[in-house]
Amino acid sequence: MRSFYFEYRLAPGDYRAASYFNNFGLKRFQGAFVVLAWAGSFLALALELAGKAELTRITHICCLVVSVCVPVLVLDVEWKIHAFKRDHCGKNAILRKMIVTEEGIRQSNQGDTESNFLAWKDLLKVFELRSQFLVYRDARRVTVLPKQAVPAPSLEPLRELLGEKLGEYYVRRDGGR
């Protein structure tokens, strides 16, 4: 029976990468679309303000909403990253443990009296990025496993197990590394 044991503390950079991916990268090209929509909306409003273009009332409102909401979303992500650094780094860093087996994934955090077991059928999706694995229990709850916590000899067997157990729900976005 294949079994992988990982012990790690989540670094702010890993939390940042997971947060931005979760908000802007779940779907392919989602981040690019958000940036283009924001830039287009901002440009349309600037052209209207300069008298070079005339927008309908509804288009004007849509451009205002997009121009304001995208920066607010980025600020929200940055605020959560700041809170993570404040609450979960340095002396407050939590030791996390993850065991991946043929049956599923068991997770626990330092200080918890119980561990959390997720059978493969209960996982929504697992993304492999350049520096981490993101394990989605549902659309809102994700567990980050930094690749630096995965010993090099375990990386390929772990990928094989994830592929076998999750099929199309294991998605590699690591550029084939």
GROMACS .gro file of N, CA and C in nm:
model
  531
    1MET      N    1   0.085  -0.119   0.000
    1MET     CA    2   0.000   0.000   0.000
    1MET      C    3   0.089   0.125   0.000
    2ARG      N    4   0.063   0.214  -0.094
    2ARG     CA    5   0.141   0.338  -0.102
    2ARG      C    6   0.093   0.435   0.005
    3SER      N    7   0.189   0.500   0.067
    3SER     CA    8   0.158   0.597   0.173
    3SER      C    9   0.265   0.705   0.172
    4PHE      N   10   0.221   0.829   0.183
    4PHE     CA   11   0.313   0.943   0.184
    4PHE      C   12   0.283   1.027   0.307
    5TYR      N   13   0.388   1.064   0.380
    5TYR     CA   14   0.373   1.145   0.501
    5TYR      C   15   0.446   1.277   0.480
    6PHE      N   16   0.375   1.388   0.506
    6PHE     CA   17   0.435   1.521   0.490
    6PHE      C   18   0.412   1.601   0.617
    7GLU      N   19   0.513   1.674   0.657
    7GLU     CA   20   0.507   1.761   0.774
    7GLU      C   21   0.565   1.896   0.731
    8TYR      N   22   0.490   2.004   0.754
    8TYR     CA   23   0.536   2.134   0.704
    8TYR      C   24   0.468   2.249   0.778
    9ARG      N   25   0.527   2.365   0.762
    9ARG     CA   26   0.467   2.490   0.807
    9ARG      C   27   0.441   2.572   0.680
   10LEU      N   28   0.325   2.628   0.670
   10LEU     CA   29   0.288   2.702   0.550
   10LEU      C   30   0.353   2.839   0.551
   11ALA      N   31   0.433   2.868   0.449
   11ALA     CA   32   0.503   2.996   0.437
   11ALA      C   33   0.409   3.100   0.376
   12PRO      N   34   0.432   3.227   0.405
   12PRO     CA   35   0.347   3.333   0.348
   12PRO      C   36   0.344   3.330   0.194
   13GLY      N   37   0.457   3.298   0.132
   13GLY     CA   38   0.459   3.292  -0.015
   13GLY      C   39   0.368   3.184  -0.069
   14ASP      N   40   0.362   3.071   0.000
   14ASP     CA   41   0.272   2.963  -0.043
   14ASP      C   42   0.126   3.003  -0.024
   15TYR      N   43   0.098   3.072   0.088
   15TYR     CA   44  -0.038   3.119   0.113
   15TYR      C   45  -0.078   3.222   0.007
   16ARG      N   46   0.015   3.312  -0.028
   16ARG     CA   47  -0.012   3.414  -0.130
   16ARG      C   48  -0.043   3.348  -0.264
   17ALA      N   49   0.042   3.254  -0.307
   17ALA     CA   50   0.021   3.188  -0.436
   17ALA      C   51  -0.113   3.116  -0.439
   18ALA      N   52  -0.147   3.047  -0.331
   18ALA     CA   53  -0.276   2.976  -0.324
   18ALA      C   54  -0.393   3.073  -0.327
   19SER      N   55  -0.380   3.184  -0.257
   19SER     CA   56  -0.489   3.284  -0.252
   19SER      C   57  -0.515   3.344  -0.390
   20TYR      N   58  -0.408   3.384  -0.459
   20TYR     CA   59  -0.426   3.442  -0.592
   20TYR      C   60  -0.479   3.339  -0.691
   21PHE      N   61  -0.430   3.216  -0.682
   21PHE     CA   62  -0.481   3.112  -0.771
   21PHE      C   63  -0.629   3.088  -0.744
   22ASN      N   64  -0.665   3.081  -0.618
   22ASN     CA   65  -0.804   3.055  -0.581
   22ASN      C   66  -0.898   3.165  -0.631
   23ASN      N   67  -0.850   3.289  -0.634
   23ASN     CA   68  -0.935   3.401  -0.676
   23ASN      C   69  -0.926   3.431  -0.825
   24PHE      N   70  -0.812   3.405  -0.887
   24PHE     CA   71  -0.793   3.448  -1.025
   24PHE      C   72  -0.748   3.339  -1.122
   25GLY      N   73  -0.724   3.217  -1.074
   25GLY     CA   74  -0.664   3.119  -1.164
   25GLY      C   75  -0.728   2.983  -1.172
   26LEU      N   76  -0.842   2.962  -1.107
   26LEU     CA   77  -0.904   2.829  -1.108
   26LEU      C   78  -0.934   2.781  -1.250
   27LYS      N   79  -0.987   2.866  -1.331
   27LYS     CA   80  -1.014   2.832  -1.471
   27LYS      C   81  -0.898   2.883  -1.555
   28ARG      N   82  -0.864   2.810  -1.659
   28ARG     CA   83  -0.756   2.854  -1.746
   28ARG      C   84  -0.789   2.993  -1.802
   29PHE      N   85  -0.690   3.076  -1.804
   29PHE     CA   86  -0.698   3.212  -1.860
   29PHE      C   87  -0.790   3.305  -1.781
   30GLN      N   88  -0.836   3.262  -1.664
   30GLN     CA   89  -0.924   3.345  -1.582
   30GLN      C   90  -0.853   3.474  -1.541
   31GLY      N   91  -0.728   3.463  -1.498
   31GLY     CA   92  -0.653   3.581  -1.456
   31GLY      C   93  -0.635   3.680  -1.570
   32ALA      N   94  -0.601   3.629  -1.688
   32ALA     CA   95  -0.584   3.716  -1.805
   32ALA      C   96  -0.715   3.784  -1.841
   33PHE      N   97  -0.825   3.711  -1.833
   33PHE     CA   98  -0.955   3.769  -1.862
   33PHE      C   99  -0.989   3.881  -1.764
   34VAL      N  100  -0.961   3.860  -1.636
   34VAL     CA  101  -0.990   3.962  -1.534
   34VAL      C  102  -0.908   4.088  -1.562
   35VAL      N  103  -0.780   4.071  -1.592
   35VAL     CA  104  -0.693   4.186  -1.620
   35VAL      C  105  -0.741   4.260  -1.745
   36LEU      N  106  -0.774   4.186  -1.851
   36LEU     CA  107  -0.823   4.250  -1.973
   36LEU      C  108  -0.955   4.322  -1.952
   37ALA      N  109  -1.045   4.260  -1.876
   37ALA     CA  110  -1.174   4.324  -1.848
   37ALA      C  111  -1.154   4.453  -1.768
   38TRP      N  112  -1.064   4.447  -1.669
   38TRP     CA  113  -1.038   4.566  -1.589
   38TRP      C  114  -0.973   4.675  -1.675
   39ALA      N  115  -0.872   4.639  -1.753
   39ALA     CA  116  -0.803   4.738  -1.837
   39ALA      C  117  -0.899   4.797  -1.941
   40GLY      N  118  -0.981   4.712  -2.001
   40GLY     CA  119  -1.079   4.761  -2.099
   40GLY      C  120  -1.180   4.856  -2.036
   41SER      N  121  -1.229   4.822  -1.919
   41SER     CA  122  -1.325   4.908  -1.850
   41SER      C  123  -1.262   5.040  -1.812
   42PHE      N  124  -1.142   5.033  -1.761
   42PHE     CA  125  -1.071   5.155  -1.720
   42PHE      C  126  -1.045   5.244  -1.843
   43LEU      N  127  -1.001   5.183  -1.954
   43LEU     CA  128  -0.976   5.258  -2.077
   43LEU      C  129  -1.104   5.321  -2.130
   44ALA      N  130  -1.213   5.247  -2.131
   44ALA     CA  131  -1.341   5.301  -2.179
   44ALA      C  132  -1.384   5.422  -2.097
   45LEU      N  133  -1.369   5.412  -1.965
   45LEU     CA  134  -1.406   5.526  -1.879
   45LEU      C  135  -1.314   5.645  -1.904
   46ALA      N  136  -1.185   5.619  -1.922
   46ALA     CA  137  -1.090   5.728  -1.949
   46ALA      C  138  -1.121   5.796  -2.082
   47LEU      N  139  -1.153   5.716  -2.184
   47LEU     CA  140  -1.189   5.774  -2.314
   47LEU      C  141  -1.317   5.856  -2.305
   48GLU      N  142  -1.412   5.808  -2.228
   48GLU     CA  143  -1.537   5.883  -2.209
   48GLU      C  144  -1.510   6.014  -2.136
   49LEU      N  145  -1.428   6.008  -2.034
   49LEU     CA  146  -1.393   6.128  -1.957
   49LEU      C  147  -1.320   6.230  -2.044
   50ALA      N  148  -1.238   6.183  -2.136
   50ALA     CA  149  -1.163   6.271  -2.226
   50ALA      C  150  -1.248   6.320  -2.343
   51GLY      N  151  -1.373   6.270  -2.353
   51GLY     CA  152  -1.461   6.311  -2.461
   51GLY      C  153  -1.433   6.240  -2.592
   52LYS      N  154  -1.354   6.134  -2.591
   52LYS     CA  155  -1.319   6.061  -2.713
   52LYS      C  156  -1.415   5.946  -2.742
   53ALA      N  157  -1.499   5.911  -2.646
   53ALA     CA  158  -1.595   5.802  -2.664
   53ALA      C  159  -1.721   5.835  -2.585
   54GLU      N  160  -1.830   5.775  -2.629
   54GLU     CA  161  -1.956   5.794  -2.558
   54GLU      C  162  -2.010   5.655  -2.523
   55LEU      N  163  -2.031   5.633  -2.394
   55LEU     CA  164  -2.081   5.505  -2.346
   55LEU      C  165  -2.229   5.516  -2.314
   56THR      N  166  -2.302   5.408  -2.336
   56THR     CA  167  -2.441   5.406  -2.291
   56THR      C  168  -2.441   5.404  -2.139
   57ARG      N  169  -2.552   5.434  -2.082
   57ARG     CA  170  -2.562   5.438  -1.936
   57ARG      C  171  -2.527   5.301  -1.874
   58ILE      N  172  -2.579   5.195  -1.934
   58ILE     CA  173  -2.556   5.060  -1.879
   58ILE      C  174  -2.409   5.022  -1.895
   59THR      N  175  -2.347   5.054  -2.008
   59THR     CA  176  -2.205   5.025  -2.029
   59THR      C  177  -2.120   5.105  -1.931
   60HIS      N  178  -2.157   5.229  -1.910
   60HIS     CA  179  -2.085   5.314  -1.814
   60HIS      C  180  -2.088   5.252  -1.674
   61ILE      N  181  -2.207   5.207  -1.633
   61ILE     CA  182  -2.221   5.146  -1.500
   61ILE      C  183  -2.139   5.017  -1.491
   62CYS      N  184  -2.144   4.934  -1.595
   62CYS     CA  185  -2.066   4.809  -1.596
   62CYS      C  186  -1.917   4.840  -1.587
   63CYS      N  187  -1.870   4.937  -1.661
   63CYS     CA  188  -1.728   4.974  -1.656
   63CYS      C  189  -1.689   5.025  -1.517
   64LEU      N  190  -1.777   5.102  -1.455
   64LEU     CA  191  -1.750   5.150  -1.319
   64LEU      C  192  -1.740   5.033  -1.221
   65VAL      N  193  -1.833   4.941  -1.230
   65VAL     CA  194  -1.834   4.826  -1.139
   65VAL      C  195  -1.705   4.744  -1.154
   66VAL      N  196  -1.668   4.712  -1.277
   66VAL     CA  197  -1.547   4.633  -1.300
   66VAL      C  198  -1.423   4.710  -1.256
   67SER      N  199  -1.417   4.838  -1.288
   67SER     CA  200  -1.300   4.921  -1.253
   67SER      C  201  -1.280   4.932  -1.102
   68VAL      N  202  -1.388   4.925  -1.027
   68VAL     CA  203  -1.379   4.935  -0.881
   68VAL      C  204  -1.364   4.797  -0.817
   69CYS      N  205  -1.438   4.698  -0.865
   69CYS     CA  206  -1.441   4.567  -0.799
   69CYS      C  207  -1.310   4.490  -0.810
   70VAL      N  208  -1.242   4.497  -0.922
   70VAL     CA  209  -1.117   4.421  -0.937
   70VAL      C  210  -1.012   4.469  -0.837
   71PRO      N  211  -0.985   4.601  -0.827
   71PRO     CA  212  -0.889   4.643  -0.724
   71PRO      C  213  -0.935   4.610  -0.581
   72VAL      N  214  -1.063   4.616  -0.555
   72VAL     CA  215  -1.114   4.581  -0.422
   72VAL      C  216  -1.088   4.433  -0.394
   73LEU      N  217  -1.107   4.348  -0.493
   73LEU     CA  218  -1.080   4.205  -0.476
   73LEU      C  219  -0.931   4.181  -0.449
   74VAL      N  220  -0.844   4.250  -0.522
   74VAL     CA  221  -0.700   4.237  -0.498
   74VAL      C  222  -0.666   4.284  -0.356
   75LEU      N  223  -0.723   4.396  -0.314
   75LEU     CA  224  -0.699   4.444  -0.176
   75LEU      C  225  -0.749   4.344  -0.073
   76ASP      N  226  -0.862   4.282  -0.099
   76ASP     CA  227  -0.916   4.181  -0.008
   76ASP      C  228  -0.819   4.063   0.005
   77VAL      N  229  -0.765   4.016  -0.107
   77VAL     CA  230  -0.669   3.906  -0.104
   77VAL      C  231  -0.546   3.949  -0.025
   78GLU      N  232  -0.496   4.069  -0.052
   78GLU     CA  233  -0.377   4.118   0.019
   78GLU      C  234  -0.404   4.132   0.169
   79TRP      N  235  -0.524   4.174   0.206
   79TRP     CA  236  -0.558   4.186   0.348
   79TRP      C  237  -0.557   4.048   0.415
   80LYS      N  238  -0.609   3.947   0.346
   80LYS     CA  239  -0.609   3.811   0.402
   80LYS      C  240  -0.467   3.757   0.414
   81ILE      N  241  -0.382   3.791   0.319
   81ILE     CA  242  -0.241   3.750   0.328
   81ILE      C  243  -0.175   3.817   0.447
   82HIS      N  244  -0.203   3.945   0.468
   82HIS     CA  245  -0.150   4.017   0.583
   82HIS      C  246  -0.197   3.951   0.713
   83ALA      N  247  -0.325   3.917   0.720
   83ALA     CA  248  -0.380   3.852   0.840
   83ALA      C  249  -0.314   3.716   0.862
   84PHE      N  250  -0.289   3.642   0.754
   84PHE     CA  251  -0.221   3.513   0.766
   84PHE      C  252  -0.082   3.533   0.826
   85LYS      N  253  -0.008   3.629   0.773
   85LYS     CA  254   0.127   3.656   0.824
   85LYS      C  255   0.123   3.692   0.972
   86ARG      N  256   0.026   3.774   1.009
   86ARG     CA  257   0.013   3.818   1.148
   86ARG      C  258  -0.024   3.702   1.242
   87ASP      N  259  -0.114   3.616   1.198
   87ASP     CA  260  -0.170   3.513   1.285
   87ASP      C  261  -0.103   3.376   1.275
   88HIS      N  262  -0.034   3.348   1.163
   88HIS     CA  263   0.015   3.211   1.142
   88HIS      C  264   0.161   3.202   1.103
   89CYS      N  265   0.239   3.304   1.129
   89CYS     CA  266   0.382   3.300   1.095
   89CYS      C  267   0.465   3.326   1.220
   90GLY      N  268   0.595   3.304   1.207
   90GLY     CA  269   0.685   3.324   1.320
   90GLY      C  270   0.654   3.227   1.431
   91LYS      N  271   0.639   3.281   1.552
   91LYS     CA  272   0.613   3.194   1.668
   91LYS      C  273   0.474   3.130   1.662
   92ASN      N  274   0.387   3.182   1.577
   92ASN     CA  275   0.251   3.128   1.563
   92ASN      C  276   0.239   3.027   1.449
   93ALA      N  277   0.350   2.995   1.383
   93ALA     CA  278   0.344   2.903   1.269
   93ALA      C  279   0.295   2.766   1.315
   94ILE      N  280   0.197   2.715   1.245
   94ILE     CA  281   0.135   2.587   1.280
   94ILE      C  282   0.202   2.475   1.203
   95LEU      N  283   0.240   2.371   1.274
   95LEU     CA  284   0.294   2.252   1.209
   95LEU      C  285   0.176   2.173   1.152
   96ARG      N  286   0.180   2.149   1.024
   96ARG     CA  287   0.072   2.077   0.956
   96ARG      C  288   0.124   1.939   0.915
   97LYS      N  289   0.034   1.842   0.919
   97LYS     CA  290   0.069   1.706   0.881
   97LYS      C  291  -0.033   1.656   0.781
   98MET      N  292   0.016   1.584   0.681
   98MET     CA  293  -0.072   1.526   0.580
   98MET      C  294  -0.021   1.386   0.547
   99ILE      N  295  -0.113   1.292   0.547
   99ILE     CA  296  -0.081   1.155   0.508
   99ILE      C  297  -0.170   1.121   0.389
  100VAL      N  298  -0.108   1.085   0.278
  100VAL     CA  299  -0.180   1.049   0.157
  100VAL      C  300  -0.165   0.898   0.138
  101THR      N  301  -0.280   0.828   0.132
  101THR     CA  302  -0.279   0.683   0.117
  101THR      C  303  -0.372   0.640   0.004
  102GLU      N  304  -0.383   0.511  -0.016
  102GLU     CA  305  -0.474   0.456  -0.116
  102GLU      C  306  -0.621   0.488  -0.083
  103GLU      N  307  -0.651   0.509   0.045
  103GLU     CA  308  -0.789   0.536   0.088
  103GLU      C  309  -0.827   0.683   0.079
  104GLY      N  310  -0.729   0.774   0.094
  104GLY     CA  311  -0.760   0.915   0.092
  104GLY      C  312  -0.651   0.997   0.158
  105ILE      N  313  -0.690   1.113   0.209
  105ILE     CA  314  -0.595   1.208   0.267
  105ILE      C  315  -0.635   1.237   0.411
  106ARG      N  316  -0.540   1.224   0.501
  106ARG     CA  317  -0.562   1.258   0.642
  106ARG      C  318  -0.479   1.381   0.673
  107GLN      N  319  -0.546   1.481   0.734
  107GLN     CA  320  -0.479   1.607   0.765
  107GLN      C  321  -0.496   1.638   0.913
  108SER      N  322  -0.394   1.702   0.969
  108SER     CA  323  -0.407   1.753   1.105
  108SER      C  324  -0.314   1.871   1.122
  109ASN      N  325  -0.347   1.954   1.218
  109ASN     CA  326  -0.267   2.070   1.252
  109ASN      C  327  -0.219   2.056   1.395
  110GLN      N  328  -0.103   2.112   1.420
  110GLN     CA  329  -0.047   2.113   1.555
  110GLN      C  330  -0.150   2.168   1.653
  111GLY      N  331  -0.171   2.096   1.761
  111GLY     CA  332  -0.265   2.141   1.863
  111GLY      C  333  -0.405   2.086   1.847
  112ASP      N  334  -0.437   2.033   1.729
  112ASP     CA  335  -0.570   1.973   1.708
  112ASP      C  336  -0.574   1.837   1.777
  113THR      N  337  -0.686   1.806   1.838
  113THR     CA  338  -0.699   1.676   1.903
  113THR      C  339  -0.745   1.569   1.805
  114GLU      N  340  -0.804   1.611   1.694
  114GLU     CA  341  -0.852   1.516   1.594
  114GLU      C  342  -0.792   1.549   1.459
  115SER      N  343  -0.787   1.447   1.372
  115SER     CA  344  -0.742   1.471   1.236
  115SER      C  345  -0.862   1.467   1.143
  116ASN      N  346  -0.845   1.516   1.025
  116ASN     CA  347  -0.951   1.524   0.927
  116ASN      C  348  -0.920   1.425   0.815
  117PHE      N  349  -1.010   1.330   0.789
  117PHE     CA  350  -0.989   1.233   0.683
  117PHE      C  351  -1.081   1.264   0.567
  118LEU      N  352  -1.025   1.265   0.446
  118LEU     CA  353  -1.103   1.286   0.325
  118LEU      C  354  -1.082   1.167   0.232
  119ALA      N  355  -1.188   1.093   0.207
  119ALA     CA  356  -1.180   0.984   0.109
  119ALA      C  357  -1.167   1.047  -0.029
  120TRP      N  358  -1.108   0.975  -0.122
  120TRP     CA  359  -1.089   1.029  -0.256
  120TRP      C  360  -1.219   1.078  -0.318
  121LYS      N  361  -1.328   1.006  -0.294
  121LYS     CA  362  -1.457   1.044  -0.353
  121LYS      C  363  -1.510   1.176  -0.295
  122ASP      N  364  -1.458   1.217  -0.180
  122ASP     CA  365  -1.505   1.339  -0.115
  122ASP      C  366  -1.428   1.464  -0.156
  123LEU      N  367  -1.323   1.445  -0.238
  123LEU     CA  368  -1.245   1.560  -0.284
  123LEU      C  369  -1.305   1.618  -0.410
  124LEU      N  370  -1.306   1.749  -0.418
  124LEU     CA  371  -1.357   1.817  -0.536
  124LEU      C  372  -1.254   1.813  -0.648
  125LYS      N  373  -1.128   1.851  -0.616
  125LYS     CA  374  -1.024   1.858  -0.717
  125LYS      C  375  -0.890   1.879  -0.649
  126VAL      N  376  -0.783   1.839  -0.716
  126VAL     CA  377  -0.647   1.869  -0.671
  126VAL      C  378  -0.574   1.934  -0.788
  127PHE      N  379  -0.519   2.053  -0.763
  127PHE     CA  380  -0.438   2.122  -0.862
  127PHE      C  381  -0.292   2.110  -0.821
  128GLU      N  382  -0.207   2.081  -0.918
  128GLU     CA  383  -0.063   2.086  -0.894
  128GLU      C  384  -0.010   2.209  -0.965
  129LEU      N  385   0.045   2.301  -0.887
  129LEU     CA  386   0.104   2.423  -0.941
  129LEU      C  387   0.257   2.410  -0.935
  130ARG      N  388   0.329   2.510  -0.977
  130ARG     CA  389   0.476   2.503  -0.977
  130ARG      C  390   0.532   2.477  -0.839
  131SER      N  391   0.473   2.539  -0.737
  131SER     CA  392   0.535   2.530  -0.604
  131SER      C  393   0.448   2.459  -0.501
  132GLN      N  394   0.331   2.409  -0.540
  132GLN     CA  395   0.241   2.351  -0.441
  132GLN      C  396   0.132   2.266  -0.504
  133PHE      N  397   0.071   2.185  -0.416
  133PHE     CA  398  -0.052   2.113  -0.449
  133PHE      C  399  -0.164   2.183  -0.373
  134LEU      N  400  -0.277   2.203  -0.438
  134LEU     CA  401  -0.395   2.259  -0.374
  134LEU      C  402  -0.503   2.151  -0.372
  135VAL      N  403  -0.544   2.111  -0.252
  135VAL     CA  404  -0.642   2.005  -0.233
  135VAL      C  405  -0.775   2.070  -0.197
  136TYR      N  406  -0.870   2.063  -0.289
  136TYR     CA  407  -1.001   2.126  -0.269
  136TYR      C  408  -1.100   2.024  -0.213
  137ARG      N  409  -1.150   2.054  -0.093
  137ARG     CA  410  -1.256   1.970  -0.034
  137ARG      C  411  -1.390   2.012  -0.092
  138ASP      N  412  -1.405   2.140  -0.114
  138ASP     CA  413  -1.522   2.196  -0.180
  138ASP      C  414  -1.477   2.327  -0.242
  139ALA      N  415  -1.569   2.404  -0.295
  139ALA     CA  416  -1.532   2.526  -0.366
  139ALA      C  417  -1.469   2.632  -0.275
  140ARG      N  418  -1.488   2.622  -0.145
  140ARG     CA  419  -1.438   2.725  -0.054
  140ARG      C  420  -1.322   2.679   0.035
  141ARG      N  421  -1.308   2.550   0.056
  141ARG     CA  422  -1.204   2.501   0.147
  141ARG      C  423  -1.093   2.431   0.070
  142VAL      N  424  -0.973   2.481   0.091
  142VAL     CA  425  -0.857   2.427   0.021
  142VAL      C  426  -0.744   2.406   0.121
  143THR      N  427  -0.669   2.299   0.101
  143THR     CA  428  -0.550   2.272   0.181
  143THR      C  429  -0.429   2.285   0.089
  144VAL      N  430  -0.329   2.355   0.137
  144VAL     CA  431  -0.208   2.378   0.058
  144VAL      C  432  -0.099   2.281   0.105
  145LEU      N  433  -0.039   2.210   0.011
  145LEU     CA  434   0.077   2.126   0.038
  145LEU      C  435   0.192   2.180  -0.045
  146PRO      N  436   0.287   2.252   0.019
  146PRO     CA  437   0.401   2.305  -0.057
  146PRO      C  438   0.486   2.191  -0.112
  147LYS      N  439   0.534   2.207  -0.234
  147LYS     CA  440   0.618   2.102  -0.294
  147LYS      C  441   0.749   2.086  -0.218
  148GLN      N  442   0.794   2.190  -0.150
  148GLN     CA  443   0.918   2.176  -0.074
  148GLN      C  444   0.903   2.077   0.040
  149ALA      N  445   0.778   2.046   0.080
  149ALA     CA  446   0.754   1.946   0.184
  149ALA      C  447   0.753   1.804   0.128
  150VAL      N  448   0.753   1.792  -0.005
  150VAL     CA  449   0.748   1.662  -0.071
  150VAL      C  450   0.890   1.624  -0.113
  151PRO      N  451   0.947   1.519  -0.053
  151PRO     CA  452   1.081   1.476  -0.094
  151PRO      C  453   1.083   1.441  -0.243
  152ALA      N  454   1.192   1.474  -0.310
  152ALA     CA  455   1.203   1.451  -0.456
  152ALA      C  456   1.168   1.309  -0.498
  153PRO      N  457   1.213   1.204  -0.425
  153PRO     CA  458   1.178   1.068  -0.468
  153PRO      C  459   1.028   1.037  -0.456
  154SER      N  460   0.955   1.115  -0.377
  154SER     CA  461   0.812   1.089  -0.358
  154SER      C  462   0.724   1.164  -0.458
  155LEU      N  463   0.781   1.260  -0.529
  155LEU     CA  464   0.699   1.346  -0.614
  155LEU      C  465   0.630   1.269  -0.726
  156GLU      N  466   0.703   1.191  -0.802
  156GLU     CA  467   0.642   1.119  -0.914
  156GLU      C  468   0.544   1.012  -0.866
  157PRO      N  469   0.577   0.931  -0.763
  157PRO     CA  470   0.478   0.835  -0.712
  157PRO      C  471   0.351   0.903  -0.657
  158LEU      N  472   0.367   1.021  -0.596
  158LEU     CA  473   0.250   1.096  -0.548
  158LEU      C  474   0.164   1.139  -0.665
  159ARG      N  475   0.226   1.189  -0.771
  159ARG     CA  476   0.150   1.228  -0.891
  159ARG      C  477   0.074   1.108  -0.949
  160GLU      N  478   0.140   0.993  -0.952
  160GLU     CA  479   0.074   0.873  -1.005
  160GLU      C  480  -0.048   0.836  -0.921
  161LEU      N  481  -0.034   0.841  -0.789
  161LEU     CA  482  -0.146   0.808  -0.701
  161LEU      C  483  -0.261   0.907  -0.720
  162LEU      N  484  -0.229   1.035  -0.726
  162LEU     CA  485  -0.333   1.137  -0.747
  162LEU      C  486  -0.403   1.114  -0.881
  163GLY      N  487  -0.326   1.085  -0.984
  163GLY     CA  488  -0.385   1.058  -1.116
  163GLY      C  489  -0.475   0.937  -1.115
  164GLU      N  490  -0.433   0.830  -1.048
  164GLU     CA  491  -0.513   0.708  -1.041
  164GLU      C  492  -0.643   0.730  -0.964
  165LYS      N  493  -0.634   0.797  -0.852
  165LYS     CA  494  -0.749   0.811  -0.763
  165LYS      C  495  -0.845   0.920  -0.807
  166LEU      N  496  -0.792   1.025  -0.871
  166LEU     CA  497  -0.877   1.140  -0.904
  166LEU      C  498  -0.906   1.154  -1.053
  167GLY      N  499  -0.829   1.089  -1.137
  167GLY     CA  500  -0.853   1.099  -1.282
  167GLY      C  501  -0.850   1.243  -1.328
  168GLU      N  502  -0.957   1.284  -1.394
  168GLU     CA  503  -0.964   1.421  -1.450
  168GLU      C  504  -0.972   1.528  -1.341
  169TYR      N  505  -0.993   1.488  -1.217
  169TYR     CA  506  -1.000   1.586  -1.107
  169TYR      C  507  -0.863   1.616  -1.046
  170TYR      N  508  -0.760   1.556  -1.102
  170TYR     CA  509  -0.622   1.592  -1.070
  170TYR      C  510  -0.570   1.671  -1.189
  171VAL      N  511  -0.543   1.799  -1.167
  171VAL     CA  512  -0.507   1.889  -1.276
  171VAL      C  513  -0.367   1.944  -1.253
  172ARG      N  514  -0.280   1.921  -1.351
  172ARG     CA  515  -0.144   1.975  -1.342
  172ARG      C  516  -0.138   2.109  -1.411
  173ARG      N  517  -0.096   2.210  -1.336
  173ARG     CA  518  -0.074   2.343  -1.391
  173ARG      C  519   0.066   2.389  -1.351
  174ASP      N  520   0.158   2.294  -1.354
  174ASP     CA  521   0.295   2.323  -1.311
  174ASP      C  522   0.390   2.342  -1.427
  175GLY      N  523   0.337   2.345  -1.548
  175GLY     CA  524   0.422   2.361  -1.664
  175GLY      C  525   0.502   2.235  -1.696
  176GLY      N  526   0.457   2.120  -1.646
  176GLY     CA  527   0.523   1.993  -1.674
  176GLY      C  528   0.650   1.970  -1.598
  177ARG      N  529   0.667   2.037  -1.484
  177ARG     CA  530   0.789   2.023  -1.405
  177ARG      C  531   0.778   1.911  -1.306
   0.00000   0.00000   0.00000
